[in-house]
XYZ file of N, CA and C in Angstrom:
678
model
N 124.969 -76.631 -8.084
C 123.831 -76.912 -8.847
C 122.898 -77.789 -8.127
N 121.607 -77.300 -8.020
C 120.506 -78.170 -7.561
C 119.943 -79.199 -8.263
N 119.989 -80.356 -7.734
C 119.728 -81.533 -8.658
C 118.971 -82.646 -7.572
N 118.257 -83.607 -8.346
C 117.943 -84.874 -7.807
C 116.891 -84.787 -6.724
N 115.517 -84.849 -7.429
C 114.148 -85.112 -6.365
C 114.204 -86.427 -7.175
N 113.964 -87.546 -5.937
C 113.807 -88.996 -6.478
C 112.153 -89.145 -6.258
N 111.684 -90.033 -7.249
C 110.313 -90.181 -7.299
C 110.168 -91.925 -7.015
N 109.246 -92.276 -6.618
C 108.864 -93.731 -6.505
C 107.431 -93.989 -6.769
N 107.097 -95.139 -7.276
C 105.512 -95.449 -7.346
C 105.382 -96.486 -6.299
N 104.283 -96.340 -5.622
C 103.914 -97.294 -4.557
C 104.057 -98.685 -5.159
N 104.436 -99.765 -4.783
C 104.510 -101.131 -4.906
C 105.454 -101.333 -6.281
N 106.322 -100.221 -6.549
C 107.070 -100.272 -7.594
C 108.484 -99.977 -7.521
N 109.448 -100.106 -8.187
C 111.008 -99.846 -7.978
C 111.304 -98.320 -7.909
N 111.766 -97.787 -7.138
C 112.281 -96.412 -7.294
C 112.859 -96.104 -8.409
N 112.574 -94.789 -9.010
C 113.145 -94.554 -10.583
C 113.601 -92.924 -10.040
N 114.742 -92.509 -10.618
C 115.344 -91.334 -10.244
C 115.127 -90.233 -11.197
N 114.461 -89.116 -10.791
C 114.250 -88.039 -11.849
C 115.481 -86.767 -11.501
N 116.207 -86.758 -12.042
C 117.360 -85.805 -12.009
C 117.516 -84.709 -12.825
N 116.448 -83.806 -13.023
C 116.531 -82.762 -13.834
C 117.025 -81.601 -12.842
N 117.458 -80.513 -13.246
C 117.784 -79.264 -12.525
C 116.605 -78.643 -11.864
N 116.656 -78.392 -10.600
C 115.592 -77.752 -9.804
C 116.030 -76.383 -9.711
N 115.211 -75.441 -10.119
C 115.436 -74.127 -10.401
C 114.336 -73.446 -9.533
N 114.677 -72.213 -8.863
C 113.948 -71.357 -7.856
C 112.923 -70.757 -9.045
N 111.669 -70.675 -8.418
C 110.484 -70.196 -8.994
C 110.172 -68.724 -8.940
N 109.343 -68.204 -9.610
C 109.152 -66.717 -9.339
C 107.718 -66.493 -9.627
N 107.243 -65.364 -9.293
C 105.692 -65.219 -9.470
C 105.610 -65.456 -11.192
N 104.369 -66.066 -11.411
C 104.120 -66.449 -12.641
C 104.976 -67.547 -13.214
N 105.712 -68.139 -12.419
C 106.429 -69.378 -12.863
C 105.715 -70.595 -13.102
N 104.530 -70.642 -12.630
C 103.666 -71.822 -12.994
C 103.115 -71.810 -14.503
N 103.111 -70.578 -14.964
C 102.701 -70.530 -16.402
C 103.980 -70.775 -17.225
N 105.097 -70.374 -17.151
C 106.123 -70.641 -17.916
C 107.305 -71.351 -17.293
N 107.466 -72.591 -16.842
C 108.484 -73.172 -16.268
C 109.677 -73.421 -17.361
N 110.714 -73.844 -16.794
C 112.035 -73.771 -17.723
C 111.911 -75.101 -18.573
N 112.850 -74.996 -19.779
C 112.675 -76.101 -20.562
C 112.973 -77.402 -19.929
N 112.537 -78.553 -20.461
C 112.842 -79.712 -19.764
C 114.222 -80.046 -19.943
N 114.774 -80.906 -19.276
C 116.238 -81.156 -19.401
C 116.711 -82.215 -20.144
N 115.684 -83.238 -20.199
C 116.085 -84.366 -21.094
C 116.448 -85.574 -20.368
N 116.618 -85.464 -18.873
C 116.964 -86.459 -18.018
C 115.612 -87.356 -18.032
N 116.005 -88.598 -18.188
C 114.786 -89.719 -18.406
C 114.200 -90.357 -16.938
N 113.169 -90.546 -16.620
C 112.229 -91.516 -15.778
C 111.415 -92.263 -16.490
N 111.419 -93.715 -16.048
C 110.340 -94.195 -16.733
C 109.062 -94.203 -16.219
N 108.849 -93.688 -14.756
C 107.588 -93.321 -14.283
C 106.987 -92.112 -14.944
N 107.964 -91.059 -15.119
C 107.274 -89.800 -15.693
C 107.054 -89.879 -17.319
N 107.888 -90.841 -17.883
C 107.672 -90.982 -19.309
C 106.324 -91.749 -19.543
N 105.777 -92.740 -18.656
C 104.532 -93.193 -18.746
C 103.397 -92.034 -18.619
N 103.667 -90.968 -17.741
C 102.800 -90.015 -17.485
C 102.679 -89.215 -18.699
N 103.978 -88.898 -19.354
C 104.068 -88.209 -20.475
C 103.090 -88.948 -21.799
N 103.462 -90.099 -21.866
C 102.510 -90.931 -22.896
C 101.221 -90.936 -22.600
N 100.581 -91.186 -21.533
C 99.173 -90.986 -21.236
C 98.560 -89.661 -21.543
N 99.331 -88.590 -21.222
C 98.933 -87.279 -21.465
C 99.043 -87.048 -22.907
N 99.989 -87.624 -23.476
C 100.037 -87.261 -25.159
C 98.780 -87.893 -25.792
N 98.515 -88.927 -25.220
C 97.203 -89.957 -25.831
C 95.744 -89.048 -25.510
N 95.895 -88.436 -24.358
C 94.665 -87.494 -24.019
C 94.463 -86.444 -25.044
N 95.684 -85.866 -25.273
C 95.735 -84.557 -25.990
C 95.521 -85.079 -27.644
N 95.752 -86.153 -27.820
C 95.549 -86.655 -29.314
C 93.950 -87.003 -29.441
N 93.366 -87.475 -28.568
C 91.863 -87.807 -28.548
C 91.092 -86.680 -28.169
N 91.351 -85.375 -28.752
C 90.570 -84.143 -28.204
C 88.983 -84.296 -28.981
N 88.195 -83.728 -28.378
C 86.980 -83.361 -28.860
C 86.644 -81.760 -29.080
N 86.642 -81.401 -30.185
C 86.479 -80.132 -30.424
C 87.802 -79.365 -30.351
N 87.730 -77.871 -30.627
C 88.898 -77.083 -30.508
C 89.203 -76.373 -29.100
N 88.124 -76.499 -28.240
C 87.960 -75.968 -27.063
C 87.758 -74.467 -26.848
N 87.345 -73.952 -27.892
C 87.341 -72.444 -28.090
C 86.035 -71.900 -27.176
N 85.106 -72.895 -26.956
C 83.808 -72.556 -26.211
C 84.195 -72.448 -24.806
N 85.493 -72.804 -24.500
C 85.661 -72.800 -22.979
C 85.407 -74.051 -22.089
N 85.813 -74.343 -21.052
C 85.617 -75.409 -19.994
C 86.482 -76.623 -20.598
N 86.253 -77.946 -20.118
C 86.882 -79.131 -20.336
C 86.181 -80.040 -21.442
N 85.183 -79.458 -22.350
C 84.646 -80.453 -23.060
C 85.527 -80.929 -24.092
N 86.437 -80.388 -24.380
C 87.424 -81.044 -25.516
C 88.194 -82.095 -24.956
N 88.237 -82.394 -23.610
C 88.949 -83.599 -23.151
C 88.157 -84.969 -23.543
N 88.583 -85.953 -23.877
C 88.102 -87.233 -23.885
C 88.172 -87.909 -22.808
N 86.985 -88.239 -22.155
C 86.945 -88.646 -20.929
C 87.858 -90.099 -20.507
N 87.513 -91.113 -21.492
C 88.425 -92.356 -21.016
C 89.845 -92.106 -21.145
N 90.393 -91.037 -21.957
C 91.702 -91.129 -21.778
C 92.275 -90.157 -20.762
N 91.433 -89.196 -20.580
C 91.714 -88.526 -19.156
C 91.731 -89.300 -17.950
N 90.835 -90.221 -17.852
C 90.905 -91.120 -16.664
C 92.040 -92.145 -16.524
N 92.525 -92.547 -18.007
C 93.523 -93.238 -18.011
C 94.919 -92.546 -17.724
N 94.898 -91.234 -17.820
C 96.105 -90.441 -17.381
C 95.938 -90.248 -15.977
N 95.024 -90.016 -15.181
C 94.708 -89.703 -13.850
C 95.238 -91.218 -13.172
N 94.781 -92.228 -13.852
C 95.261 -93.603 -13.081
C 96.730 -93.688 -13.141
N 97.371 -93.211 -14.283
C 98.779 -93.156 -14.286
C 99.436 -92.344 -13.201
N 98.930 -91.093 -13.179
C 99.581 -90.221 -11.926
C 99.326 -90.946 -10.758
N 98.134 -91.376 -10.519
C 97.951 -91.767 -8.781
C 99.111 -92.923 -8.404
N 99.549 -92.656 -7.219
C 100.418 -93.433 -6.719
C 101.904 -93.284 -6.725
N 102.077 -92.185 -7.487
C 103.495 -91.758 -7.250
C 104.102 -91.015 -6.038
N 105.181 -91.269 -5.587
C 105.527 -90.980 -4.206
C 106.811 -90.527 -4.391
N 107.417 -89.502 -3.432
C 108.585 -88.856 -3.594
C 109.517 -89.036 -2.139
N 110.967 -88.899 -2.220
C 111.624 -88.822 -1.095
C 112.458 -87.673 -0.921
N 112.415 -86.952 0.134
C 113.249 -85.574 0.139
C 114.415 -85.888 0.386
N 115.211 -84.989 -0.217
C 116.786 -84.955 0.141
C 117.038 -83.872 0.961
N 118.292 -83.768 1.520
C 118.477 -82.753 2.652
C 118.957 -81.489 2.044
N 119.322 -81.529 0.849
C 119.986 -80.098 0.284
C 118.875 -79.117 -0.147
N 117.650 -79.504 -0.301
C 116.522 -78.808 -0.486
C 115.522 -78.318 0.748
N 115.868 -78.938 1.926
C 114.871 -78.738 3.165
C 115.093 -77.316 3.691
N 116.140 -76.436 3.377
C 116.433 -75.367 3.914
C 116.544 -74.236 3.045
N 116.164 -74.397 1.720
C 116.351 -73.578 0.734
C 115.125 -72.494 0.878
N 115.352 -71.148 0.724
C 114.215 -70.244 0.966
C 113.057 -70.082 0.104
N 113.293 -70.764 -1.148
C 112.195 -70.625 -2.120
C 111.827 -72.046 -2.750
N 110.598 -72.053 -3.175
C 110.183 -73.224 -3.921
C 110.977 -73.645 -5.069
N 110.979 -74.602 -5.456
C 112.036 -75.266 -6.621
C 110.924 -75.969 -7.566
N 111.314 -75.785 -8.917
C 110.814 -76.466 -10.068
C 111.639 -77.171 -10.911
N 111.244 -78.289 -11.155
C 111.971 -79.248 -12.153
C 110.947 -79.444 -13.202
N 110.982 -78.727 -14.470
C 110.174 -79.299 -15.828
C 110.836 -80.454 -16.411
N 110.044 -81.416 -16.436
C 110.363 -82.742 -17.201
C 110.033 -82.484 -18.564
N 108.811 -82.172 -19.022
C 108.335 -82.227 -20.174
C 107.759 -80.975 -20.523
N 108.238 -80.234 -21.601
C 107.526 -79.010 -22.147
C 107.311 -79.261 -23.428
N 106.016 -79.075 -23.842
C 105.404 -79.029 -25.132
C 104.626 -78.091 -25.667
N 103.944 -77.788 -26.867
C 103.117 -76.761 -27.223
C 101.772 -76.745 -26.093
N 101.374 -78.047 -25.854
C 100.141 -77.963 -25.371
C 100.377 -78.829 -24.001
N 101.520 -79.277 -23.368
C 101.717 -79.952 -22.275
C 103.062 -79.683 -21.398
N 102.794 -79.481 -20.317
C 103.880 -79.208 -19.105
C 104.063 -80.316 -18.043
N 104.956 -81.223 -17.941
C 104.890 -81.999 -16.776
C 106.296 -81.463 -15.736
N 105.793 -81.094 -14.522
C 106.634 -80.537 -13.740
C 106.781 -81.159 -12.299
N 107.847 -81.176 -11.456
C 107.726 -81.346 -10.027
C 108.242 -80.063 -9.463
N 107.475 -79.734 -8.456
C 107.520 -78.648 -7.495
C 108.009 -79.184 -6.192
N 109.077 -78.525 -5.570
C 109.273 -78.864 -4.062
C 109.168 -77.679 -3.351
N 108.444 -77.876 -2.342
C 108.198 -76.652 -1.152
C 108.885 -76.957 -0.070
N 109.966 -76.403 0.176
C 110.429 -76.387 1.687
C 109.333 -75.836 2.676
N 109.598 -76.536 3.985
C 108.544 -76.118 4.845
C 108.375 -74.491 4.952
N 107.110 -74.063 4.932
C 106.833 -72.689 5.112
C 106.906 -71.876 3.734
N 107.168 -72.344 2.858
C 107.314 -71.604 1.640
C 106.339 -71.441 0.778
N 105.990 -70.390 0.080
C 104.835 -70.356 -0.971
C 105.111 -70.092 -2.237
N 104.322 -70.857 -3.277
C 104.526 -70.739 -4.559
C 103.480 -69.641 -5.007
N 104.087 -68.664 -5.385
C 103.088 -67.266 -5.534
C 102.041 -67.646 -6.660
N 100.618 -67.138 -6.558
C 99.697 -67.364 -7.357
C 99.885 -67.203 -8.891
N 99.424 -68.019 -9.539
C 99.507 -67.881 -11.058
C 98.303 -68.678 -11.831
N 97.974 -68.449 -12.929
C 96.847 -68.791 -13.442
C 97.310 -69.313 -14.938
N 96.733 -70.603 -15.163
C 96.624 -71.038 -16.636
C 95.375 -70.575 -17.204
N 95.181 -70.435 -18.433
C 94.148 -69.980 -19.340
C 92.965 -70.646 -18.987
N 91.847 -70.396 -19.104
C 90.434 -71.055 -19.156
C 90.062 -72.115 -20.154
N 90.006 -73.207 -19.858
C 90.076 -74.395 -20.788
C 91.400 -75.564 -20.451
N 92.262 -74.935 -19.861
C 93.421 -75.739 -19.312
C 93.079 -76.805 -18.215
N 93.528 -78.047 -18.386
C 93.274 -78.988 -17.420
C 94.611 -79.056 -16.538
N 94.412 -79.030 -15.305
C 95.559 -79.127 -14.418
C 95.364 -80.194 -13.402
N 96.352 -81.113 -13.387
C 96.177 -82.363 -12.502
C 97.401 -82.186 -11.557
N 96.960 -82.127 -10.275
C 98.122 -82.208 -9.113
C 98.205 -83.461 -8.263
N 99.317 -84.050 -8.368
C 99.381 -85.275 -7.212
C 100.577 -85.037 -6.117
N 100.082 -85.107 -4.780
C 101.149 -85.053 -3.972
C 102.216 -86.072 -3.887
N 103.514 -85.789 -3.808
C 104.446 -86.942 -3.965
C 104.935 -87.036 -2.515
N 105.155 -85.937 -1.575
C 105.483 -86.132 -0.179
C 105.188 -84.891 0.343
N 104.791 -85.369 1.901
C 104.624 -84.241 2.958
C 103.252 -83.629 2.648
N 102.941 -82.456 2.930
C 101.697 -81.910 3.035
C 102.048 -80.346 2.877
N 100.754 -79.907 1.988
C 100.715 -78.323 1.682
C 99.195 -78.106 1.383
N 99.079 -76.796 1.045
C 97.554 -76.535 0.900
C 97.615 -75.709 -0.659
N 96.490 -75.696 -1.216
C 96.403 -75.215 -2.533
C 95.174 -74.313 -2.472
N 95.380 -72.803 -2.464
C 94.468 -71.783 -2.626
C 94.023 -71.356 -3.792
N 92.759 -71.464 -4.031
C 92.140 -71.086 -5.191
C 91.762 -69.833 -5.020
N 92.189 -68.500 -5.821
C 91.778 -67.306 -5.667
C 91.161 -66.305 -6.642
N 90.462 -65.352 -6.445
C 89.947 -64.640 -7.321
C 90.906 -63.901 -8.258
N 90.503 -63.556 -9.521
C 91.647 -62.870 -10.166
C 91.585 -61.229 -9.971
N 90.913 -60.816 -9.010
C 90.884 -59.291 -8.673
C 92.325 -58.806 -7.898
N 92.273 -57.602 -7.757
C 93.250 -57.024 -6.901
C 92.830 -55.974 -5.688
N 92.809 -56.650 -4.335
C 93.629 -57.708 -4.152
C 92.789 -59.223 -4.316
N 93.453 -60.097 -4.420
C 92.638 -61.434 -4.654
C 92.156 -61.861 -3.267
N 91.042 -62.464 -3.642
C 90.317 -62.937 -2.322
C 90.098 -64.842 -2.646
N 90.307 -65.190 -1.453
C 90.333 -66.664 -1.344
C 88.882 -67.383 -1.750
N 88.613 -68.243 -2.669
C 87.559 -68.653 -2.955
C 87.414 -70.405 -2.251
N 88.863 -70.998 -2.321
C 88.361 -72.067 -1.593
C 90.131 -72.770 -1.249
N 90.004 -73.744 -0.284
C 91.402 -74.095 0.059
C 91.216 -75.679 0.154
N 92.388 -76.396 -0.279
C 92.327 -77.666 -0.503
C 93.730 -78.195 0.143
N 93.642 -79.400 0.976
C 94.803 -79.982 1.433
C 95.522 -80.786 0.757
N 96.960 -80.751 0.630
C 97.457 -81.560 -0.569
C 98.118 -82.532 0.372
N 98.034 -83.970 0.883
C 98.735 -84.808 1.455
C 99.019 -85.833 0.662
N 100.368 -86.269 0.791
C 100.759 -87.667 0.173
C 100.069 -88.933 0.784
N 99.818 -88.929 1.965
C 99.158 -90.065 2.553
C 97.662 -90.291 1.936
N 97.011 -89.234 1.717
C 95.840 -89.714 1.243
C 95.741 -90.026 -0.284
N 96.781 -90.046 -0.954
C 96.705 -90.485 -2.232
C 95.695 -89.734 -3.105
N 95.538 -88.602 -2.818
C 94.639 -87.462 -3.590
C 95.406 -87.305 -4.901
N 94.462 -86.779 -5.894
C 94.779 -86.301 -7.183
C 93.689 -85.153 -7.181
N 94.346 -84.101 -7.218
C 93.594 -82.925 -7.539
C 93.395 -82.481 -9.063
N 92.130 -82.087 -9.648
C 92.125 -81.621 -10.772
C 91.363 -80.087 -11.069
N 91.907 -79.446 -11.687
C 91.553 -78.043 -11.680
C 90.981 -77.548 -13.261
N 90.326 -76.559 -13.335
C 90.224 -76.043 -14.483
C 90.858 -74.869 -14.672
N 91.586 -74.418 -15.710
C 92.207 -73.065 -15.931
C 91.487 -72.012 -15.669
N 91.860 -70.910 -15.451
C 91.151 -69.661 -15.188
C 91.293 -68.777 -13.871
N 91.325 -69.586 -12.910
C 91.449 -68.885 -11.586
C 92.841 -69.164 -10.985
N 93.506 -68.240 -10.486
C 94.734 -68.409 -9.894
C 94.809 -69.377 -8.783
N 95.825 -70.073 -8.732
C 96.064 -71.219 -7.889
C 97.643 -70.722 -6.855
N 97.318 -70.757 -5.544
C 98.672 -70.662 -4.881
C 98.973 -71.780 -3.924
N 100.174 -72.282 -3.961
C 100.505 -73.429 -2.938
C 101.298 -72.939 -1.934
N 100.928 -73.456 -0.611
C 101.608 -73.099 0.441
C 102.161 -74.283 1.183
N 103.436 -74.187 1.556
C 104.109 -75.391 2.283
C 103.704 -75.359 3.716
N 103.499 -76.492 4.489
C 103.483 -76.362 5.747
C 104.618 -76.032 6.544
N 104.491 -75.176 7.410
C 105.663 -74.907 8.295
C 106.451 -76.090 8.893
N 107.716 -76.283 8.544
C 108.569 -77.505 9.058
C 108.332 -78.708 8.498
N 107.544 -78.700 7.494
C 107.255 -79.892 6.548
C 107.745 -79.794 5.400
N 108.787 -80.378 4.657
C 108.884 -80.266 3.371
C 107.911 -81.188 2.462
N 107.550 -80.580 1.621
C 106.726 -81.284 0.334
C 107.017 -81.226 -0.870
N 106.285 -81.944 -1.753
C 106.488 -81.769 -3.032
C 105.233 -82.326 -4.000
N 105.040 -81.974 -5.246
C 104.115 -82.401 -5.979
C 104.475 -82.236 -7.393
N 103.648 -83.243 -7.820
C 103.826 -83.154 -9.439
C 102.532 -82.696 -10.194
N 102.643 -81.876 -11.149
C 101.826 -81.092 -11.937
C 101.905 -81.347 -13.208
N 100.717 -81.511 -13.895
C 100.550 -81.920 -15.059
C 99.619 -81.063 -15.933
N 99.812 -80.161 -16.847
C 98.949 -79.245 -17.555
C 98.838 -79.523 -19.000
N 97.544 -79.640 -19.493
C 97.031 -79.944 -20.493
C 96.457 -78.583 -21.199
N 96.850 -78.054 -22.291
C 96.144 -76.782 -22.889
C 95.186 -77.461 -23.900
N 94.053 -76.768 -24.229
C 93.189 -77.261 -25.311
C 93.644 -77.066 -26.856
N 92.951 -77.524 -27.622
C 93.847 -77.445 -29.022
C 94.097 -75.937 -29.500
N 93.220 -75.034 -28.962
C 93.244 -73.710 -29.638
C 94.320 -72.630 -29.086
N 95.234 -73.471 -27.930
C 96.014 -72.715 -27.281
C 97.572 -73.374 -27.224
N 98.538 -72.535 -27.085
C 100.020 -73.140 -27.078
C 100.565 -72.482 -26.046
N 101.701 -73.087 -25.279
C 102.437 -72.218 -24.336
C 103.235 -71.174 -25.072
N 103.367 -69.983 -24.220
C 104.449 -69.034 -24.931
C 105.892 -69.729 -25.003
N 106.383 -69.255 -26.098
C 108.050 -69.778 -26.369
C 108.099 -71.220 -26.609
N 106.982 -71.742 -27.045
C 107.017 -73.274 -27.208
C 107.260 -73.409 -28.925
N 107.354 -72.254 -29.661
C 107.859 -72.369 -30.995
C 106.737 -73.072 -31.837
N 105.630 -73.024 -31.388
C 104.305 -73.365 -32.047
C 103.446 -72.244 -31.884
N 102.500 -72.115 -32.843
C 101.462 -70.985 -32.645
C 99.997 -71.789 -32.705
N 99.090 -71.218 -32.061
C 97.712 -71.662 -32.090
C 97.129 -71.764 -33.219
N 96.163 -72.877 -33.577
C 95.441 -72.690 -35.048
C 94.778 -71.283 -35.205
N 94.642 -70.944 -36.295
C 94.071 -69.477 -36.542
C 92.654 -69.554 -36.284
N 91.978 -68.466 -35.883
C 90.459 -68.361 -35.717
C 90.019 -68.545 -37.114
N 88.719 -69.038 -37.375
C 87.987 -69.083 -38.359
C 87.738 -67.704 -38.932
N 87.852 -67.377 -40.258
C 87.446 -66.093 -40.749
C 85.904 -65.931 -40.780
N 85.498 -64.737 -40.494
C 83.947 -64.519 -40.421
C 83.466 -63.706 -41.600
N 82.547 -64.245 -42.194
C 82.143 -64.011 -43.374
C 81.388 -62.656 -43.104
N 81.707 -61.763 -44.201
C 81.078 -60.278 -44.401
C 79.638 -60.171 -44.918
N 79.212 -59.543 -44.996
C 77.806 -59.289 -45.719
C 78.093 -59.061 -47.296
N 79.473 -58.412 -47.456
C 79.828 -58.500 -49.028
C 80.082 -60.068 -49.694
N 80.824 -60.668 -48.618
C 80.957 -61.968 -48.910
C 79.722 -62.797 -49.386
N 78.808 -62.672 -48.299
C 77.511 -63.415 -48.435
C 76.671 -62.904 -49.847
N 76.810 -61.862 -50.254
C 76.291 -61.335 -51.373
C 76.891 -61.858 -52.634
N 78.316 -61.844 -52.464
C 79.139 -62.389 -53.638
C 78.859 -64.142 -53.661
N 78.568 -64.856 -52.548
C 78.317 -66.420 -52.655
C 76.881 -66.228 -53.437
N 76.164 -65.534 -52.999
C 74.752 -65.574 -53.479
C 74.583 -65.383 -55.181
N 75.419 -64.565 -55.434
C 75.623 -64.232 -56.899
C 76.267 -65.110 -57.816
N 77.075 -66.168 -57.004
C 77.989 -67.242 -57.703
C 76.954 -68.153 -58.346
């Protein structure tokens, strides 16, 4: 059984995250496995901040973009994520595939840790437009490629993901993203995804709110006669 990716915050005591890490597959970034229930105080704080951000939404997000996000609570979430660090363990250094540990999976929230053994690639996948994607490096270095959605996909941009930079990347859903590990360098990152109010993750057991019914001409005439 693949286990144990240790997380620690700088200037804070280490805290163990020990869910099962499972091999990823194309599209895996859209449908990670269920959370295992193993607790981590550091990731619990991330989950709490993300839940607050989801609860303080502005609008339903149907218009697209990130206008539904409450800016102060989003900034608080980003502050909670910054500064997390990881420690690589020997058992996953030579695995042939990226590994994913889902910590939290809700109707509109996913918090996962992804480990990239040196030189491995997490195939491109995309969250829907309007999703907020936050990516924080935990250890090592990797690259994030933003691609077009066509076939073949073309590279739009490339961003370095290095733990020593204390960087936090934020993306909007819509475009596919591909993560590439650096040859010979093990890396890992935390990914937090928030969906707008009008969307739900597949298989979450919850449905998105229904679209409002559009009034027909007959309805308008009936209202006028009432």
